[in-house]
Amino acid sequence: MYAQMVKTDSTRLRSLDEMDPVERAFQERVDAGQKIEPKEWMPEGYRKTLVRQISQHAHSEIVGQLPEGNWITRAPTLERKAILLAKVQDEAGHGLYLYCAAETLGVSRDELYEQLHSGKAKYSSIFNYPTLTWADIGAIGWLVDGAAIMNQVPLQRCSYGPYSRAMIRICKEESFHQRQGYDILMKMVKGTPAQKAMVQDALNRWWWPSLMMFGPSDDASVHSAQSMAWKIKQNSNDELRQKFVDQTVPQAKYLGLTVPDPDLTWNEEKGGYDFGQPDWEEFFNVIAGNGPCNAERLEARRKAWNDGAWFRDGLTAHAEKMAERRAAAKIAAE
Amino acid sequence: MSSEWPLWEVFIRGQHGLNHRHVGSLHAPDAEMAINNARDVYTRRNEGVSIWVVKSADITASAPSDKGPLFDPSNSKVYRHPTFFDIPDEVGHM
């Protein structure tokens, strides 16, 4: 998802009997559905896993602005432009909520930025694909934000308080993102044959990368089992992918589009769709930094950060000057 | 690289008549910028009518381990709740 394949440092899941009293008390609180708050005792593995997951999630929100930012100056109408601007601004906000949640675990903002800018940190594979046409902006809202919602709704119940609260804020705002995307496509499919073809082309390119967002099957993964025991993760990757396909296929039909999967069939018995597997080799390649836009995205992000340095320095200098003046005025008054 | 800006805790009054409520935190070089940033980060959908910002470093918090000594004593004082007292129906509303 926005955080894919998060490692936990665990090699196997331990039972309550194998834990020392402090850890057992912690696990029992998690089992009872209580929230863990920043300064409370937590296993080091829990803290590290959360830092990885929340920071990956935050980086994804920040890098996620770039593919869409590409179209702000080229939106077809002033209204679409204003909407897209608001959406991209939300993504920045979501990144900030999440960075703050990560910081409550004892990692600094500078460290997190450094990890992103040096290429050490991961972000979602989906943002390494190019946005070639305006229909891609519709497809991203509909599919990418749709997949994100599928993952983020259960994360609102995450055992870590600050992450859970950040997710609640994010989910409130995310529905707008998906609807604005679908709205773009509803308009385009009613347009010229060329416009409709553009929408089909966008679906063809974004369908499989969207399914990859959930990550490979993790039914046998000890990291996934550990994350679930800690209630950092609530559903398996396959469960969420199935839900996403079941919800999205009818929406594609409504638009009169064909989902680019020859294996897609309704399975009456399970009450859901059977569908093909994404190209996992491609996924691992993108994760490893070899996707179509990995280098471009990181470069754009670094450039934005470096180009803003003079402005951040100016604000700091101004703040220092004002603080000095206040101190001098106070001395003069005494 | 410049030094990291301090962290500010943000409190928003959602509507007139309600208390300010903690909504999250952000980094800013000074209080004025913290208010500006809080406007953009936490009130994009008309969530507030007033903002407070406080430097996180200036907040003193109780320790999680103090939970028992601080809050347990009130458990045994159930008479602080009006439902502790049985008042006959004939008395009417009280």
GROMACS .gro file of C-alpha atoms in nm:
model
  428
    1MET     CA    1   0.000   0.000   0.000
    2TYR     CA    2   0.130   0.348   0.076
    3ALA     CA    3   0.356   0.149   0.304
    4GLN     CA    4   0.454  -0.174   0.129
    5MET     CA    5   0.636  -0.472   0.277
    6VAL     CA    6   0.724  -0.318   0.611
    7LYS     CA    7   0.973  -0.531   0.805
    8THR     CA    8   0.931  -0.596   1.178
    9ASP     CA    9   1.268  -0.742   1.293
   10SER     CA   10   1.074  -1.048   1.413
   11THR     CA   11   1.174  -1.395   1.301
   12ARG     CA   12   0.869  -1.564   1.448
   13LEU     CA   13   0.561  -1.475   1.647
   14ARG     CA   14   0.597  -1.533   2.022
   15SER     CA   15   0.315  -1.637   2.252
   16LEU     CA   16   0.217  -1.443   2.567
   17ASP     CA   17   0.386  -1.712   2.781
   18GLU     CA   18   0.722  -1.644   2.619
   19MET     CA   19   0.711  -1.269   2.694
   20ASP     CA   20   0.846  -1.101   3.004
   21PRO     CA   21   0.580  -0.940   3.229
   22VAL     CA   22   0.624  -0.589   3.082
   23GLU     CA   23   0.588  -0.703   2.723
   24ARG     CA   24   0.299  -0.932   2.814
   25ALA     CA   25   0.116  -0.641   2.977
   26PHE     CA   26   0.177  -0.440   2.660
   27GLN     CA   27   0.047  -0.717   2.433
   28GLU     CA   28  -0.260  -0.766   2.653
   29ARG     CA   29  -0.344  -0.398   2.625
   30VAL     CA   30  -0.312  -0.419   2.245
   31ASP     CA   31  -0.527  -0.734   2.242
   32ALA     CA   32  -0.790  -0.553   2.448
   33GLY     CA   33  -0.805  -0.278   2.186
   34GLN     CA   34  -0.640  -0.011   2.401
   35LYS     CA   35  -0.434   0.259   2.232
   36ILE     CA   36  -0.063   0.290   2.298
   37GLU     CA   37   0.051   0.651   2.347
   38PRO     CA   38   0.395   0.806   2.275
   39LYS     CA   39   0.569   0.799   2.612
   40GLU     CA   40   0.439   0.459   2.722
   41TRP     CA   41   0.656   0.148   2.723
   42MET     CA   42   0.659  -0.041   2.394
   43PRO     CA   43   0.878  -0.317   2.249
   44GLU     CA   44   1.166  -0.179   2.044
   45GLY     CA   45   1.046  -0.382   1.744
   46TYR     CA   46   0.701  -0.222   1.766
   47ARG     CA   47   0.855   0.126   1.773
   48LYS     CA   48   1.089   0.057   1.482
   49THR     CA   49   0.817  -0.104   1.271
   50LEU     CA   50   0.588   0.193   1.329
   51VAL     CA   51   0.864   0.439   1.236
   52ARG     CA   52   0.921   0.245   0.912
   53GLN     CA   53   0.554   0.220   0.827
   54ILE     CA   54   0.451   0.574   0.920
   55SER     CA   55   0.752   0.735   0.753
   56GLN     CA   56   0.702   0.531   0.434
   57HIS     CA   57   0.341   0.640   0.440
   58ALA     CA   58   0.442   1.005   0.491
   59HIS     CA   59   0.703   0.993   0.213
   60SER     CA   60   0.437   0.846  -0.018
   61GLU     CA   61   0.203   1.138   0.048
   62ILE     CA   62   0.482   1.386  -0.024
   63VAL     CA   63   0.614   1.215  -0.339
   64GLY     CA   64   0.252   1.152  -0.441
   65GLN     CA   65   0.214   1.524  -0.505
   66LEU     CA   66   0.461   1.509  -0.792
   67PRO     CA   67   0.274   1.304  -1.057
   68GLU     CA   68  -0.034   1.520  -1.007
   69GLY     CA   69   0.155   1.846  -0.973
   70ASN     CA   70   0.261   1.779  -1.329
   71TRP     CA   71  -0.094   1.865  -1.445
   72ILE     CA   72  -0.183   2.167  -1.229
   73THR     CA   73  -0.071   2.412  -1.498
   74ARG     CA   74  -0.241   2.208  -1.769
   75ALA     CA   75  -0.581   2.135  -1.612
   76PRO     CA   76  -0.855   2.179  -1.874
   77THR     CA   77  -1.058   2.441  -1.681
   78LEU     CA   78  -0.998   2.689  -1.401
   79GLU     CA   79  -1.233   2.489  -1.178
   80ARG     CA   80  -1.046   2.162  -1.239
   81LYS     CA   81  -0.722   2.346  -1.166
   82ALA     CA   82  -0.852   2.480  -0.835
   83ILE     CA   83  -0.978   2.132  -0.739
   84LEU     CA   84  -0.648   1.966  -0.830
   85LEU     CA   85  -0.455   2.229  -0.635
   86ALA     CA   86  -0.671   2.163  -0.329
   87LYS     CA   87  -0.619   1.789  -0.368
   88VAL     CA   88  -0.241   1.820  -0.397
   89GLN     CA   89  -0.241   2.056  -0.097
   90ASP     CA   90  -0.427   1.788   0.099
   91GLU     CA   91  -0.153   1.537   0.012
   92ALA     CA   92   0.104   1.776   0.159
   93GLY     CA   93  -0.114   1.804   0.471
   94HIS     CA   94  -0.142   1.426   0.497
   95GLY     CA   95   0.235   1.395   0.475
   96LEU     CA   96   0.268   1.648   0.759
   97TYR     CA   97   0.016   1.471   0.987
   98LEU     CA   98   0.210   1.149   0.935
   99TYR     CA   99   0.557   1.297   0.987
  100CYS     CA  100   0.430   1.439   1.318
  101ALA     CA  101   0.299   1.096   1.418
  102ALA     CA  102   0.638   0.940   1.333
  103GLU     CA  103   0.819   1.208   1.534
  104THR     CA  104   0.632   1.106   1.851
  105LEU     CA  105   0.838   0.783   1.829
  106GLY     CA  106   1.166   0.966   1.878
  107VAL     CA  107   1.281   1.021   1.520
  108SER     CA  108   1.340   1.378   1.399
  109ARG     CA  109   1.192   1.544   1.091
  110ASP     CA  110   1.540   1.614   0.956
  111GLU     CA  111   1.631   1.245   0.983
  112LEU     CA  112   1.312   1.148   0.798
  113TYR     CA  113   1.375   1.400   0.518
  114GLU     CA  114   1.735   1.284   0.495
  115GLN     CA  115   1.618   0.923   0.453
  116LEU     CA  116   1.383   1.025   0.172
  117HIS     CA  117   1.626   1.255  -0.008
  118SER     CA  118   1.918   1.012   0.011
  119GLY     CA  119   1.703   0.739  -0.146
  120LYS     CA  120   1.735   0.523   0.165
  121ALA     CA  121   1.365   0.538   0.252
  122LYS     CA  122   1.099   0.373   0.044
  123TYR     CA  123   0.770   0.519  -0.074
  124SER     CA  124   0.481   0.358  -0.258
  125SER     CA  125   0.571   0.200  -0.592
  126ILE     CA  126   0.269   0.364  -0.757
  127PHE     CA  127   0.425   0.711  -0.771
  128ASN     CA  128   0.703   0.595  -0.998
  129TYR     CA  129   0.470   0.576  -1.299
  130PRO     CA  130   0.429   0.872  -1.535
  131THR     CA  131   0.114   1.086  -1.577
  132LEU     CA  132   0.090   1.113  -1.954
  133THR     CA  133  -0.258   1.258  -2.009
  134TRP     CA  134  -0.533   1.441  -1.819
  135ALA     CA  135  -0.718   1.108  -1.791
  136ASP     CA  136  -0.430   0.986  -1.572
  137ILE     CA  137  -0.527   1.247  -1.313
  138GLY     CA  138  -0.878   1.102  -1.310
  139ALA     CA  139  -0.742   0.747  -1.291
  140ILE     CA  140  -0.512   0.834  -1.000
  141GLY     CA  141  -0.795   0.981  -0.795
  142TRP     CA  142  -1.026   0.691  -0.872
  143LEU     CA  143  -0.782   0.398  -0.849
  144VAL     CA  144  -0.480   0.512  -0.647
  145ASP     CA  145  -0.675   0.709  -0.388
  146GLY     CA  146  -0.938   0.433  -0.395
  147ALA     CA  147  -0.673   0.173  -0.309
  148ALA     CA  148  -0.530   0.405  -0.045
  149ILE     CA  149  -0.872   0.441   0.121
  150MET     CA  150  -0.913   0.063   0.124
  151ASN     CA  151  -0.594   0.040   0.329
  152GLN     CA  152  -0.637   0.351   0.540
  153VAL     CA  153  -0.988   0.289   0.669
  154PRO     CA  154  -0.880  -0.013   0.880
  155LEU     CA  155  -0.563   0.173   0.984
  156GLN     CA  156  -0.784   0.417   1.175
  157ARG     CA  157  -0.807   0.137   1.433
  158CYS     CA  158  -0.428   0.100   1.458
  159SER     CA  159  -0.303   0.038   1.813
  160TYR     CA  160  -0.071   0.340   1.810
  161GLY     CA  161  -0.272   0.649   1.910
  162PRO     CA  162  -0.099   0.921   1.706
  163TYR     CA  163  -0.103   0.709   1.387
  164SER     CA  164  -0.466   0.615   1.439
  165ARG     CA  165  -0.564   0.981   1.488
  166ALA     CA  166  -0.368   1.090   1.181
  167MET     CA  167  -0.549   0.823   0.978
  168ILE     CA  168  -0.888   0.944   1.099
  169ARG     CA  169  -0.811   1.296   0.976
  170ILE     CA  170  -0.676   1.163   0.647
  171CYS     CA  171  -0.973   0.936   0.579
  172LYS     CA  172  -1.213   1.227   0.631
  173GLU     CA  173  -1.038   1.414   0.350
  174GLU     CA  174  -0.956   1.125   0.118
  175SER     CA  175  -1.305   1.061  -0.013
  176PHE     CA  176  -1.297   1.395  -0.195
  177HIS     CA  177  -0.984   1.278  -0.377
  178GLN     CA  178  -1.141   0.963  -0.511
  179ARG     CA  179  -1.462   1.134  -0.615
  180GLN     CA  180  -1.287   1.417  -0.796
  181GLY     CA  181  -1.093   1.156  -0.996
  182TYR     CA  182  -1.404   0.961  -1.088
  183ASP     CA  183  -1.579   1.285  -1.177
  184ILE     CA  184  -1.302   1.370  -1.424
  185LEU     CA  185  -1.348   1.031  -1.591
  186MET     CA  186  -1.729   1.048  -1.596
  187LYS     CA  187  -1.696   1.372  -1.790
  188MET     CA  188  -1.433   1.239  -2.028
  189VAL     CA  189  -1.617   0.917  -2.122
  190LYS     CA  190  -1.910   1.134  -2.235
  191GLY     CA  191  -1.675   1.329  -2.462
  192THR     CA  192  -1.532   1.251  -2.806
  193PRO     CA  193  -1.422   0.894  -2.899
  194ALA     CA  194  -1.064   1.016  -2.861
  195GLN     CA  195  -1.134   1.134  -2.506
  196LYS     CA  196  -1.300   0.805  -2.417
  197ALA     CA  197  -1.004   0.616  -2.562
  198MET     CA  198  -0.778   0.829  -2.345
  199VAL     CA  199  -0.966   0.711  -2.035
  200GLN     CA  200  -0.942   0.345  -2.142
  201ASP     CA  201  -0.570   0.392  -2.201
  202ALA     CA  202  -0.528   0.541  -1.853
  203LEU     CA  203  -0.712   0.245  -1.697
  204ASN     CA  204  -0.494   0.003  -1.897
  205ARG     CA  205  -0.179   0.162  -1.757
  206TRP     CA  206  -0.293   0.221  -1.397
  207TRP     CA  207  -0.490  -0.098  -1.325
  208TRP     CA  208  -0.199  -0.332  -1.252
  209PRO     CA  209   0.019  -0.080  -1.066
  210SER     CA  210  -0.289  -0.007  -0.849
  211LEU     CA  211  -0.325  -0.376  -0.761
  212MET     CA  212   0.048  -0.382  -0.680
  213MET     CA  213  -0.010  -0.107  -0.422
  214PHE     CA  214  -0.136  -0.370  -0.178
  215GLY     CA  215   0.197  -0.555  -0.200
  216PRO     CA  216   0.257  -0.923  -0.278
  217SER     CA  217   0.062  -1.191  -0.095
  218ASP     CA  218   0.172  -1.187   0.270
  219ASP     CA  219  -0.021  -1.482   0.408
  220ALA     CA  220   0.306  -1.660   0.486
  221SER     CA  221   0.495  -1.350   0.602
  222VAL     CA  222   0.614  -1.339   0.963
  223HIS     CA  223   0.636  -0.957   0.937
  224SER     CA  224   0.272  -0.939   0.843
  225ALA     CA  225   0.173  -1.176   1.125
  226GLN     CA  226   0.375  -0.970   1.375
  227SER     CA  227   0.224  -0.642   1.250
  228MET     CA  228  -0.122  -0.792   1.284
  229ALA     CA  229  -0.048  -0.914   1.639
  230TRP     CA  230   0.057  -0.558   1.723
  231LYS     CA  231  -0.254  -0.423   1.545
  232ILE     CA  232  -0.039  -0.205   1.321
  233LYS     CA  233  -0.194  -0.391   1.031
  234GLN     CA  234  -0.550  -0.521   1.027
  235ASN     CA  235  -0.597  -0.710   0.700
  236SER     CA  236  -0.381  -0.923   0.474
  237ASN     CA  237  -0.268  -0.776   0.142
  238ASP     CA  238  -0.480  -1.028  -0.052
  239GLU     CA  239  -0.794  -0.945   0.148
  240LEU     CA  240  -0.760  -0.575   0.072
  241ARG     CA  241  -0.678  -0.638  -0.295
  242GLN     CA  242  -0.990  -0.855  -0.328
  243LYS     CA  243  -1.207  -0.584  -0.170
  244PHE     CA  244  -1.057  -0.327  -0.402
  245VAL     CA  245  -1.125  -0.533  -0.716
  246ASP     CA  246  -1.481  -0.613  -0.604
  247GLN     CA  247  -1.553  -0.247  -0.546
  248THR     CA  248  -1.379  -0.111  -0.854
  249VAL     CA  249  -1.491  -0.343  -1.135
  250PRO     CA  250  -1.856  -0.223  -1.127
  251GLN     CA  251  -1.729   0.136  -1.128
  252ALA     CA  252  -1.529   0.061  -1.444
  253LYS     CA  253  -1.841  -0.091  -1.601
  254TYR     CA  254  -2.042   0.221  -1.521
  255LEU     CA  255  -1.784   0.422  -1.715
  256GLY     CA  256  -1.814   0.176  -2.005
  257LEU     CA  257  -1.451   0.070  -1.968
  258THR     CA  258  -1.284  -0.270  -1.997
  259VAL     CA  259  -1.062  -0.382  -1.710
  260PRO     CA  260  -0.738  -0.504  -1.874
  261ASP     CA  261  -0.743  -0.849  -1.715
  262PRO     CA  262  -0.843  -1.151  -1.930
  263ASP     CA  263  -0.877  -1.364  -1.614
  264LEU     CA  264  -1.134  -1.138  -1.451
  265THR     CA  265  -1.455  -1.335  -1.384
  266TRP     CA  266  -1.731  -1.317  -1.127
  267ASN     CA  267  -1.712  -1.605  -0.880
  268GLU     CA  268  -2.063  -1.662  -0.750
  269GLU     CA  269  -1.947  -1.904  -0.481
  270LYS     CA  270  -1.711  -1.662  -0.307
  271GLY     CA  271  -1.924  -1.360  -0.390
  272GLY     CA  272  -1.630  -1.180  -0.545
  273TYR     CA  273  -1.420  -1.158  -0.858
  274ASP     CA  274  -1.142  -1.395  -0.957
  275PHE     CA  275  -0.861  -1.198  -1.117
  276GLY     CA  276  -0.507  -1.231  -1.251
  277GLN     CA  277  -0.183  -1.152  -1.071
  278PRO     CA  278   0.013  -0.834  -1.140
  279ASP     CA  279   0.366  -0.868  -1.276
  280TRP     CA  280   0.550  -0.902  -0.944
  281GLU     CA  281   0.887  -0.886  -1.112
  282GLU     CA  282   0.798  -0.537  -1.230
  283PHE     CA  283   0.687  -0.451  -0.877
  284PHE     CA  284   1.017  -0.559  -0.720
  285ASN     CA  285   1.203  -0.367  -0.988
  286VAL     CA  286   1.011  -0.047  -0.915
  287ILE     CA  287   1.062  -0.094  -0.539
  288ALA     CA  288   1.435  -0.142  -0.603
  289GLY     CA  289   1.447   0.199  -0.771
  290ASN     CA  290   1.423   0.096  -1.135
  291GLY     CA  291   1.069   0.209  -1.218
  292PRO     CA  292   0.996   0.448  -1.504
  293CYS     CA  293   1.012   0.762  -1.285
  294ASN     CA  294   1.205   0.675  -0.964
  295ALA     CA  295   1.504   0.894  -1.048
  296GLU     CA  296   1.287   1.180  -1.174
  297ARG     CA  297   1.067   1.180  -0.862
  298LEU     CA  298   1.359   1.187  -0.619
  299GLU     CA  299   1.533   1.453  -0.822
  300ALA     CA  300   1.220   1.672  -0.825
  301ARG     CA  301   1.178   1.624  -0.450
  302ARG     CA  302   1.542   1.711  -0.377
  303LYS     CA  303   1.524   2.013  -0.605
  304ALA     CA  304   1.210   2.142  -0.431
  305TRP     CA  305   1.379   2.100  -0.092
  306ASN     CA  306   1.706   2.263  -0.199
  307ASP     CA  307   1.536   2.547  -0.390
  308GLY     CA  308   1.337   2.628  -0.076
  309ALA     CA  309   1.645   2.645   0.148
  310TRP     CA  310   1.696   3.022   0.111
  311PHE     CA  311   1.333   3.081   0.210
  312ARG     CA  312   1.350   2.856   0.516
  313ASP     CA  313   1.678   3.025   0.616
  314GLY     CA  314   1.511   3.366   0.573
  315LEU     CA  315   1.224   3.268   0.802
  316THR     CA  316   1.471   3.140   1.062
  317ALA     CA  317   1.677   3.462   1.043
  318HIS     CA  318   1.360   3.671   1.078
  319ALA     CA  319   1.246   3.468   1.380
  320GLU     CA  320   1.588   3.509   1.545
  321LYS     CA  321   1.595   3.884   1.476
  322MET     CA  322   1.248   3.933   1.622
  323ALA     CA  323   1.339   3.729   1.931
  324GLU     CA  324   1.650   3.944   1.983
  325ARG     CA  325   1.445   4.262   1.947
  326ARG     CA  326   1.188   4.140   2.198
  327ALA     CA  327   1.468   4.057   2.443
  328ALA     CA  328   1.631   4.400   2.392
  329ALA     CA  329   1.298   4.580   2.438
  330LYS     CA  330   1.239   4.389   2.760
  331ILE     CA  331   1.581   4.489   2.899
  332ALA     CA  332   1.525   4.851   2.796
  333ALA     CA  333   1.188   4.853   2.974
  334GLU     CA  334   1.345   4.724   3.294
  335MET     CA  335   2.184   2.237   0.644
  336SER     CA  336   1.995   2.477   0.868
  337SER     CA  337   1.889   2.369   1.215
  338GLU     CA  338   1.549   2.208   1.253
  339TRP     CA  339   1.261   2.440   1.343
  340PRO     CA  340   1.101   2.382   1.683
  341LEU     CA  341   0.788   2.169   1.713
  342TRP     CA  342   0.460   2.341   1.802
  343GLU     CA  343   0.144   2.181   1.935
  344VAL     CA  344  -0.171   2.313   1.768
  345PHE     CA  345  -0.505   2.368   1.942
  346ILE     CA  346  -0.817   2.465   1.748
  347ARG     CA  347  -1.149   2.603   1.868
  348GLY     CA  348  -1.389   2.429   1.634
  349GLN     CA  349  -1.693   2.646   1.699
  350HIS     CA  350  -1.782   2.941   1.915
  351GLY     CA  351  -1.849   2.826   2.268
  352LEU     CA  352  -1.630   2.514   2.257
  353ASN     CA  353  -1.289   2.460   2.414
  354HIS     CA  354  -0.972   2.467   2.207
  355ARG     CA  355  -0.878   2.110   2.134
  356HIS     CA  356  -0.541   1.955   2.049
  357VAL     CA  357  -0.535   1.859   1.680
  358GLY     CA  358  -0.168   1.784   1.610
  359SER     CA  359   0.169   1.947   1.576
  360LEU     CA  360   0.394   2.111   1.320
  361HIS     CA  361   0.735   2.273   1.277
  362ALA     CA  362   0.775   2.651   1.240
  363PRO     CA  363   1.051   2.905   1.308
  364ASP     CA  364   0.833   3.121   1.534
  365ALA     CA  365   0.484   3.151   1.680
  366GLU     CA  366   0.354   3.371   1.400
  367MET     CA  367   0.458   3.123   1.131
  368ALA     CA  368   0.324   2.840   1.345
  369ILE     CA  369  -0.021   3.005   1.335
  370ASN     CA  370   0.007   3.054   0.957
  371ASN     CA  371   0.113   2.694   0.903
  372ALA     CA  372  -0.156   2.565   1.140
  373ARG     CA  373  -0.416   2.748   0.930
  374ASP     CA  374  -0.296   2.563   0.618
  375VAL     CA  375  -0.236   2.224   0.776
  376TYR     CA  376  -0.529   2.190   1.017
  377THR     CA  377  -0.813   2.414   0.897
  378ARG     CA  378  -0.841   2.361   0.521
  379ARG     CA  379  -1.209   2.272   0.562
  380ASN     CA  380  -1.336   2.540   0.789
  381GLU     CA  381  -1.255   2.339   1.102
  382GLY     CA  382  -1.184   2.632   1.327
  383VAL     CA  383  -1.260   2.983   1.448
  384SER     CA  384  -0.945   3.025   1.659
  385ILE     CA  385  -0.596   2.875   1.684
  386TRP     CA  386  -0.353   2.840   1.976
  387VAL     CA  387   0.004   2.726   1.925
  388VAL     CA  388   0.239   2.626   2.206
  389LYS     CA  389   0.599   2.513   2.177
  390SER     CA  390   0.601   2.138   2.248
  391ALA     CA  391   0.906   2.187   2.469
  392ASP     CA  392   0.700   2.419   2.693
  393ILE     CA  393   0.440   2.155   2.775
  394THR     CA  394   0.478   1.961   3.098
  395ALA     CA  395   0.305   1.625   3.085
  396SER     CA  396   0.230   1.367   3.350
  397ALA     CA  397   0.428   1.045   3.308
  398PRO     CA  398   0.240   0.730   3.203
  399SER     CA  399   0.371   0.565   3.521
  400ASP     CA  400   0.194   0.833   3.730
  401LYS     CA  401  -0.143   0.714   3.608
  402GLY     CA  402  -0.212   0.508   3.920
  403PRO     CA  403  -0.108   0.761   4.189
  404LEU     CA  404  -0.281   1.045   4.003
  405PHE     CA  405  -0.611   0.894   3.905
  406ASP     CA  406  -0.679   0.583   4.114
  407PRO     CA  407  -0.779   0.778   4.431
  408SER     CA  408  -1.091   0.911   4.261
  409ASN     CA  409  -1.214   0.555   4.192
  410SER     CA  410  -1.316   0.506   4.554
  411LYS     CA  411  -1.511   0.832   4.576
  412VAL     CA  412  -1.823   0.726   4.395
  413TYR     CA  413  -2.030   0.964   4.612
  414ARG     CA  414  -1.902   1.241   4.385
  415HIS     CA  415  -2.152   1.120   4.126
  416PRO     CA  416  -2.516   1.221   4.176
  417THR     CA  417  -2.635   0.866   4.098
  418PHE     CA  418  -2.477   0.752   4.430
  419PHE     CA  419  -2.776   0.895   4.618
  420ASP     CA  420  -3.120   0.734   4.603
  421ILE     CA  421  -3.387   1.001   4.604
  422PRO     CA  422  -3.749   0.879   4.624
  423ASP     CA  423  -3.967   0.944   4.319
  424GLU     CA  424  -4.216   1.141   4.531
  425VAL     CA  425  -3.953   1.410   4.579
  426GLY     CA  426  -3.981   1.501   4.213
  427HIS     CA  427  -3.705   1.619   3.985
  428MET     CA  428  -3.376   1.690   4.158
   0.00000   0.00000   0.00000
